[in-house]
Amino acid sequence: MIRVVQGDITRLAVDAIVNAANETLLGGGGVDGAIHRAAGPELKAYTRTLGGCRPGDAKISPGFRLPARFVIHTVGPVWHGGDQGEAEVLRSCYRRSFEVALENGVRTIAFPAISTGVYGYPKEAATRIAVSVMRAFEPRFDEIIACCFSADDAERYRRLLAE
Ligand code: AR6
């Protein structure tokens, strides 16, 4: 089942939440900052040991003070106009996050709208990619949540999921 939830991903009591991180995995703004604040300083102490993360890849950590058991950190593409392989990297973020989740026994997982904030990926195109990879992995999870910060984003996911 794929569900759209509007709100703060740090509040979700799922097996894993996905973080839209940067290559350092040491925190930042947006959803990354919110996750690090809510998880506590133990998270940064842990991600420091992970050796960073390439765009399109994903790495896992405990959730520490979060209600979620794990955080899966992925690094989306920075939008440079669309001819720099951005779509392939974004697709890989979702795919690798699901693969790492499966390796760790995750049954319920929530994603933010990766790359659509500071990294500037056009929302409609990013949502189409998110929805298509979610559909592909849907049978292997109990619940996949598209966690949207704004009502507009939630409406976009609902519309594309209904297609
Ligand atoms: N819960 C759910 N979604 C959120 C939350 C939240 N608490 N906060 C923001 N969003 P962004 P990016 C949404 O910029 O584009 C960081 O500095 C937000 O509305 O967080 O992948 C990292 O360190 C948007 O829809 O991530 C990187 O340097 C979505 O999350 C860089 O930003 C993603 O926006 C990554 O940029």
PDB file of C-alpha atoms and ligand atoms in Angstrom:
ATOM      1  CA  MET A   1       0.000   0.000   0.000  1.00  0.00           C
ATOM      2  CA  ILE A   2       1.205   3.514  -0.845  1.00  0.00           C
ATOM      3  CA  ARG A   3      -0.169   6.310   1.310  1.00  0.00           C
ATOM      4  CA  VAL A   4       0.251  10.079   1.106  1.00  0.00           C
ATOM      5  CA  VAL A   5       0.733  11.839   4.444  1.00  0.00           C
ATOM      6  CA  GLN A   6       1.031  15.590   4.824  1.00  0.00           C
ATOM      7  CA  GLY A   7       3.272  16.686   7.686  1.00  0.00           C
ATOM      8  CA  ASP A   8       6.635  16.353   9.365  1.00  0.00           C
ATOM      9  CA  ILE A   9       8.440  13.102   8.525  1.00  0.00           C
ATOM     10  CA  THR A  10      10.278  13.136  11.880  1.00  0.00           C
ATOM     11  CA  ARG A  11       6.968  12.371  13.633  1.00  0.00           C
ATOM     12  CA  LEU A  12       6.267   9.132  11.778  1.00  0.00           C
ATOM     13  CA  ALA A  13       6.511   5.869  13.717  1.00  0.00           C
ATOM     14  CA  VAL A  14       7.575   3.674  10.808  1.00  0.00           C
ATOM     15  CA  ASP A  15      10.432   1.188  10.503  1.00  0.00           C
ATOM     16  CA  ALA A  16      12.463   3.669   8.438  1.00  0.00           C
ATOM     17  CA  ILE A  17      12.292   7.262   7.284  1.00  0.00           C
ATOM     18  CA  VAL A  18      14.375   8.389   4.326  1.00  0.00           C
ATOM     19  CA  ASN A  19      16.510  11.497   4.592  1.00  0.00           C
ATOM     20  CA  ALA A  20      17.249  13.823   1.647  1.00  0.00           C
ATOM     21  CA  ALA A  21      20.847  14.336   2.741  1.00  0.00           C
ATOM     22  CA  ASN A  22      23.988  15.721   1.126  1.00  0.00           C
ATOM     23  CA  GLU A  23      27.201  13.854   0.302  1.00  0.00           C
ATOM     24  CA  THR A  24      28.776  14.530   3.706  1.00  0.00           C
ATOM     25  CA  LEU A  25      25.882  12.922   5.650  1.00  0.00           C
ATOM     26  CA  LEU A  26      26.677  15.415   8.405  1.00  0.00           C
ATOM     27  CA  GLY A  27      23.373  17.313   8.313  1.00  0.00           C
ATOM     28  CA  GLY A  28      22.109  20.448   6.616  1.00  0.00           C
ATOM     29  CA  GLY A  29      18.878  22.381   6.150  1.00  0.00           C
ATOM     30  CA  GLY A  30      15.406  21.258   5.082  1.00  0.00           C
ATOM     31  CA  VAL A  31      14.296  17.775   5.970  1.00  0.00           C
ATOM     32  CA  ASP A  32      17.917  16.800   6.734  1.00  0.00           C
ATOM     33  CA  GLY A  33      18.154  19.471   9.440  1.00  0.00           C
ATOM     34  CA  ALA A  34      14.796  18.467  10.898  1.00  0.00           C
ATOM     35  CA  ILE A  35      15.827  14.796  11.066  1.00  0.00           C
ATOM     36  CA  HIS A  36      19.163  15.563  12.732  1.00  0.00           C
ATOM     37  CA  ARG A  37      17.483  17.835  15.297  1.00  0.00           C
ATOM     38  CA  ALA A  38      14.825  15.276  16.158  1.00  0.00           C
ATOM     39  CA  ALA A  39      17.217  12.301  16.251  1.00  0.00           C
ATOM     40  CA  GLY A  40      19.696  14.074  18.534  1.00  0.00           C
ATOM     41  CA  PRO A  41      23.475  14.491  18.310  1.00  0.00           C
ATOM     42  CA  GLU A  42      23.996  10.721  18.325  1.00  0.00           C
ATOM     43  CA  LEU A  43      22.914  10.706  14.688  1.00  0.00           C
ATOM     44  CA  LYS A  44      25.745  12.937  13.487  1.00  0.00           C
ATOM     45  CA  ALA A  45      28.245  11.009  15.605  1.00  0.00           C
ATOM     46  CA  TYR A  46      27.084   7.881  13.770  1.00  0.00           C
ATOM     47  CA  THR A  47      26.865   9.289  10.225  1.00  0.00           C
ATOM     48  CA  ARG A  48      30.397  10.626  10.642  1.00  0.00           C
ATOM     49  CA  THR A  49      31.547   6.985  10.566  1.00  0.00           C
ATOM     50  CA  LEU A  50      29.749   6.207   7.268  1.00  0.00           C
ATOM     51  CA  GLY A  51      32.260   7.899   4.946  1.00  0.00           C
ATOM     52  CA  GLY A  52      29.720  10.052   3.114  1.00  0.00           C
ATOM     53  CA  CYS A  53      27.394   8.954   0.333  1.00  0.00           C
ATOM     54  CA  ARG A  54      27.447   9.373  -3.468  1.00  0.00           C
ATOM     55  CA  PRO A  55      24.432  10.901  -5.230  1.00  0.00           C
ATOM     56  CA  GLY A  56      21.972   8.127  -6.015  1.00  0.00           C
ATOM     57  CA  ASP A  57      23.232   5.836  -3.262  1.00  0.00           C
ATOM     58  CA  ALA A  58      21.812   5.240   0.252  1.00  0.00           C
ATOM     59  CA  LYS A  59      23.198   4.406   3.702  1.00  0.00           C
ATOM     60  CA  ILE A  60      21.397   3.395   6.889  1.00  0.00           C
ATOM     61  CA  SER A  61      21.684   4.499  10.510  1.00  0.00           C
ATOM     62  CA  PRO A  62      19.678   3.967  13.677  1.00  0.00           C
ATOM     63  CA  GLY A  63      16.886   6.485  14.323  1.00  0.00           C
ATOM     64  CA  PHE A  64      18.170   7.295  17.818  1.00  0.00           C
ATOM     65  CA  ARG A  65      15.557   9.635  19.443  1.00  0.00           C
ATOM     66  CA  LEU A  66      13.182   9.428  16.470  1.00  0.00           C
ATOM     67  CA  PRO A  67      10.067   7.261  16.595  1.00  0.00           C
ATOM     68  CA  ALA A  68      11.417   5.582  13.439  1.00  0.00           C
ATOM     69  CA  ARG A  69      13.810   2.682  14.043  1.00  0.00           C
ATOM     70  CA  PHE A  70      16.105   3.574  11.122  1.00  0.00           C
ATOM     71  CA  VAL A  71      17.051   6.531   8.958  1.00  0.00           C
ATOM     72  CA  ILE A  72      18.028   5.748   5.377  1.00  0.00           C
ATOM     73  CA  HIS A  73      20.165   8.608   4.080  1.00  0.00           C
ATOM     74  CA  THR A  74      20.152   9.180   0.354  1.00  0.00           C
ATOM     75  CA  VAL A  75      21.661  11.982  -1.719  1.00  0.00           C
ATOM     76  CA  GLY A  76      19.560  13.354  -4.536  1.00  0.00           C
ATOM     77  CA  PRO A  77      20.789  15.128  -7.668  1.00  0.00           C
ATOM     78  CA  VAL A  78      21.183  18.879  -7.797  1.00  0.00           C
ATOM     79  CA  TRP A  79      19.015  20.070 -10.711  1.00  0.00           C
ATOM     80  CA  HIS A  80      21.188  21.480 -13.519  1.00  0.00           C
ATOM     81  CA  GLY A  81      18.544  21.626 -16.249  1.00  0.00           C
ATOM     82  CA  GLY A  82      17.889  17.927 -16.757  1.00  0.00           C
ATOM     83  CA  ASP A  83      20.681  16.900 -19.139  1.00  0.00           C
ATOM     84  CA  GLN A  84      23.180  15.911 -16.445  1.00  0.00           C
ATOM     85  CA  GLY A  85      21.638  12.535 -15.612  1.00  0.00           C
ATOM     86  CA  GLU A  86      19.438  13.985 -12.876  1.00  0.00           C
ATOM     87  CA  ALA A  87      16.502  11.637 -13.549  1.00  0.00           C
ATOM     88  CA  GLU A  88      18.679   8.518 -13.382  1.00  0.00           C
ATOM     89  CA  VAL A  89      20.267   9.668 -10.110  1.00  0.00           C
ATOM     90  CA  LEU A  90      16.880  10.469  -8.568  1.00  0.00           C
ATOM     91  CA  ARG A  91      15.456   7.088  -9.642  1.00  0.00           C
ATOM     92  CA  SER A  92      18.517   5.458  -8.087  1.00  0.00           C
ATOM     93  CA  CYS A  93      17.892   7.276  -4.766  1.00  0.00           C
ATOM     94  CA  TYR A  94      14.469   5.662  -4.442  1.00  0.00           C
ATOM     95  CA  ARG A  95      15.657   2.263  -5.684  1.00  0.00           C
ATOM     96  CA  ARG A  96      18.748   2.140  -3.430  1.00  0.00           C
ATOM     97  CA  SER A  97      16.735   3.317  -0.408  1.00  0.00           C
ATOM     98  CA  PHE A  98      14.264   0.475  -0.945  1.00  0.00           C
ATOM     99  CA  GLU A  99      17.096  -2.040  -1.406  1.00  0.00           C
ATOM    100  CA  VAL A 100      18.839  -0.969   1.802  1.00  0.00           C
ATOM    101  CA  ALA A 101      15.460  -1.105   3.574  1.00  0.00           C
ATOM    102  CA  LEU A 102      14.855  -4.686   2.409  1.00  0.00           C
ATOM    103  CA  GLU A 103      18.350  -5.740   3.527  1.00  0.00           C
ATOM    104  CA  ASN A 104      17.438  -4.498   7.029  1.00  0.00           C
ATOM    105  CA  GLY A 105      14.002  -6.062   7.362  1.00  0.00           C
ATOM    106  CA  VAL A 106      12.098  -2.803   6.964  1.00  0.00           C
ATOM    107  CA  ARG A 107       8.372  -3.313   6.268  1.00  0.00           C
ATOM    108  CA  THR A 108       7.125   0.291   6.611  1.00  0.00           C
ATOM    109  CA  ILE A 109       8.983   3.233   5.099  1.00  0.00           C
ATOM    110  CA  ALA A 110       8.384   6.959   4.562  1.00  0.00           C
ATOM    111  CA  PHE A 111      10.009   9.190   1.937  1.00  0.00           C
ATOM    112  CA  PRO A 112      10.231  12.961   1.650  1.00  0.00           C
ATOM    113  CA  ALA A 113      10.147  14.550  -1.827  1.00  0.00           C
ATOM    114  CA  ILE A 114      13.880  14.069  -2.499  1.00  0.00           C
ATOM    115  CA  SER A 115      15.696  16.884  -4.373  1.00  0.00           C
ATOM    116  CA  THR A 116      12.587  19.074  -4.707  1.00  0.00           C
ATOM    117  CA  GLY A 117      13.673  21.645  -2.092  1.00  0.00           C
ATOM    118  CA  VAL A 118      17.129  23.241  -2.049  1.00  0.00           C
ATOM    119  CA  TYR A 119      18.297  20.940  -4.882  1.00  0.00           C
ATOM    120  CA  GLY A 120      15.681  22.438  -7.220  1.00  0.00           C
ATOM    121  CA  TYR A 121      14.332  19.372  -9.057  1.00  0.00           C
ATOM    122  CA  PRO A 122      11.020  20.232 -10.809  1.00  0.00           C
ATOM    123  CA  LYS A 123       8.269  18.830  -8.638  1.00  0.00           C
ATOM    124  CA  GLU A 124       6.035  17.199 -11.232  1.00  0.00           C
ATOM    125  CA  ALA A 125       8.918  15.289 -12.828  1.00  0.00           C
ATOM    126  CA  ALA A 126      10.361  14.297  -9.440  1.00  0.00           C
ATOM    127  CA  THR A 127       6.992  13.048  -8.227  1.00  0.00           C
ATOM    128  CA  ARG A 128       6.526  10.912 -11.354  1.00  0.00           C
ATOM    129  CA  ILE A 129       9.860   9.205 -10.641  1.00  0.00           C
ATOM    130  CA  ALA A 130       9.029   8.721  -6.946  1.00  0.00           C
ATOM    131  CA  VAL A 131       5.640   7.199  -7.735  1.00  0.00           C
ATOM    132  CA  SER A 132       6.991   4.837 -10.399  1.00  0.00           C
ATOM    133  CA  VAL A 133       9.695   3.378  -8.138  1.00  0.00           C
ATOM    134  CA  MET A 134       7.247   3.178  -5.198  1.00  0.00           C
ATOM    135  CA  ARG A 135       4.868   1.174  -7.428  1.00  0.00           C
ATOM    136  CA  ALA A 136       7.695  -1.216  -8.349  1.00  0.00           C
ATOM    137  CA  PHE A 137       8.543  -1.945  -4.694  1.00  0.00           C
ATOM    138  CA  GLU A 138       4.991  -1.805  -3.317  1.00  0.00           C
ATOM    139  CA  PRO A 139       4.490  -5.613  -3.147  1.00  0.00           C
ATOM    140  CA  ARG A 140       7.574  -6.030  -0.927  1.00  0.00           C
ATOM    141  CA  PHE A 141       6.459  -3.624   1.837  1.00  0.00           C
ATOM    142  CA  ASP A 142       3.499  -3.381   4.205  1.00  0.00           C
ATOM    143  CA  GLU A 143       3.328   0.390   3.803  1.00  0.00           C
ATOM    144  CA  ILE A 144       5.126   3.028   1.754  1.00  0.00           C
ATOM    145  CA  ILE A 145       4.418   6.613   2.780  1.00  0.00           C
ATOM    146  CA  ALA A 146       4.989   9.655   0.580  1.00  0.00           C
ATOM    147  CA  CYS A 147       5.449  12.291   3.298  1.00  0.00           C
ATOM    148  CA  CYS A 148       4.741  15.770   1.948  1.00  0.00           C
ATOM    149  CA  PHE A 149       5.420  18.970   3.813  1.00  0.00           C
ATOM    150  CA  SER A 150       2.883  21.070   1.892  1.00  0.00           C
ATOM    151  CA  ALA A 151      -0.721  20.502   0.848  1.00  0.00           C
ATOM    152  CA  ASP A 152       0.276  21.229  -2.774  1.00  0.00           C
ATOM    153  CA  ASP A 153       2.872  18.472  -2.696  1.00  0.00           C
ATOM    154  CA  ALA A 154       0.405  16.006  -1.163  1.00  0.00           C
ATOM    155  CA  GLU A 155      -2.156  16.862  -3.852  1.00  0.00           C
ATOM    156  CA  ARG A 156       0.458  16.238  -6.584  1.00  0.00           C
ATOM    157  CA  TYR A 157       1.292  12.790  -5.193  1.00  0.00           C
ATOM    158  CA  ARG A 158      -2.403  11.885  -4.853  1.00  0.00           C
ATOM    159  CA  ARG A 159      -3.095  12.942  -8.450  1.00  0.00           C
ATOM    160  CA  LEU A 160      -0.164  10.990  -9.900  1.00  0.00           C
ATOM    161  CA  LEU A 161      -0.891   7.925  -7.757  1.00  0.00           C
ATOM    162  CA  ALA A 162      -4.441   7.918  -9.124  1.00  0.00           C
ATOM    163  CA  GLU A 163      -3.267   7.826 -12.768  1.00  0.00           C
TER     164      GLU A 163
HETATM  165  N1  AR6 B   1       9.190  16.534   6.778  1.00  0.00           N
HETATM  166  C1  AR6 B   1       8.884  16.208   5.500  1.00  0.00           C
HETATM  167  N2  AR6 B   1       9.297  16.913   4.436  1.00  0.00           N
HETATM  168  C2  AR6 B   1      10.054  18.008   4.675  1.00  0.00           C
HETATM  169  C3  AR6 B   1      10.443  18.408   5.976  1.00  0.00           C
HETATM  170  C4  AR6 B   1       9.976  17.620   7.063  1.00  0.00           C
HETATM  171  N3  AR6 B   1      10.274  17.904   8.343  1.00  0.00           N
HETATM  172  N4  AR6 B   1      11.210  19.533   5.871  1.00  0.00           N
HETATM  173  C5  AR6 B   1      11.300  19.820   4.560  1.00  0.00           C
HETATM  174  N5  AR6 B   1      10.604  18.911   3.836  1.00  0.00           N
HETATM  175  P1  AR6 B   1      15.099  19.620   1.027  1.00  0.00           P
HETATM  176  P2  AR6 B   1      16.732  18.491  -1.184  1.00  0.00           P
HETATM  177  C6  AR6 B   1      10.436  18.800   2.368  1.00  0.00           C
HETATM  178  O1  AR6 B   1      15.545  20.994   0.668  1.00  0.00           O
HETATM  179  O2  AR6 B   1      16.054  19.333  -2.192  1.00  0.00           O
HETATM  180  C7  AR6 B   1      19.714  19.931   2.866  1.00  0.00           C
HETATM  181  O3  AR6 B   1      20.410  21.063   3.313  1.00  0.00           O
HETATM  182  C8  AR6 B   1      10.600  20.033   1.522  1.00  0.00           C
HETATM  183  O4  AR6 B   1       9.414  20.802   1.525  1.00  0.00           O
HETATM  184  O5  AR6 B   1      15.062  19.237   2.445  1.00  0.00           O
HETATM  185  O6  AR6 B   1      16.946  17.031  -1.495  1.00  0.00           O
HETATM  186  C9  AR6 B   1      20.622  18.720   2.671  1.00  0.00           C
HETATM  187  O7  AR6 B   1      21.668  18.700   3.608  1.00  0.00           O
HETATM  188  C10 AR6 B   1      10.870  19.433   0.147  1.00  0.00           C
HETATM  189  O8  AR6 B   1       9.628  19.055  -0.472  1.00  0.00           O
HETATM  190  O9  AR6 B   1      16.017  18.499   0.272  1.00  0.00           O
HETATM  191  C11 AR6 B   1      21.124  18.922   1.279  1.00  0.00           C
HETATM  192  O10 AR6 B   1      22.233  19.795   1.247  1.00  0.00           O
HETATM  193  C12 AR6 B   1      11.608  18.125   0.479  1.00  0.00           C
HETATM  194  O11 AR6 B   1      11.465  17.941   1.889  1.00  0.00           O
HETATM  195  C13 AR6 B   1      19.966  19.563   0.559  1.00  0.00           C
HETATM  196  O12 AR6 B   1      19.182  20.198   1.566  1.00  0.00           O
HETATM  197  C14 AR6 B   1      13.089  18.144   0.133  1.00  0.00           C
HETATM  198  O13 AR6 B   1      13.659  19.423   0.370  1.00  0.00           O
HETATM  199  C15 AR6 B   1      19.094  18.530  -0.117  1.00  0.00           C
HETATM  200  O14 AR6 B   1      18.125  19.184  -0.903  1.00  0.00           O
END
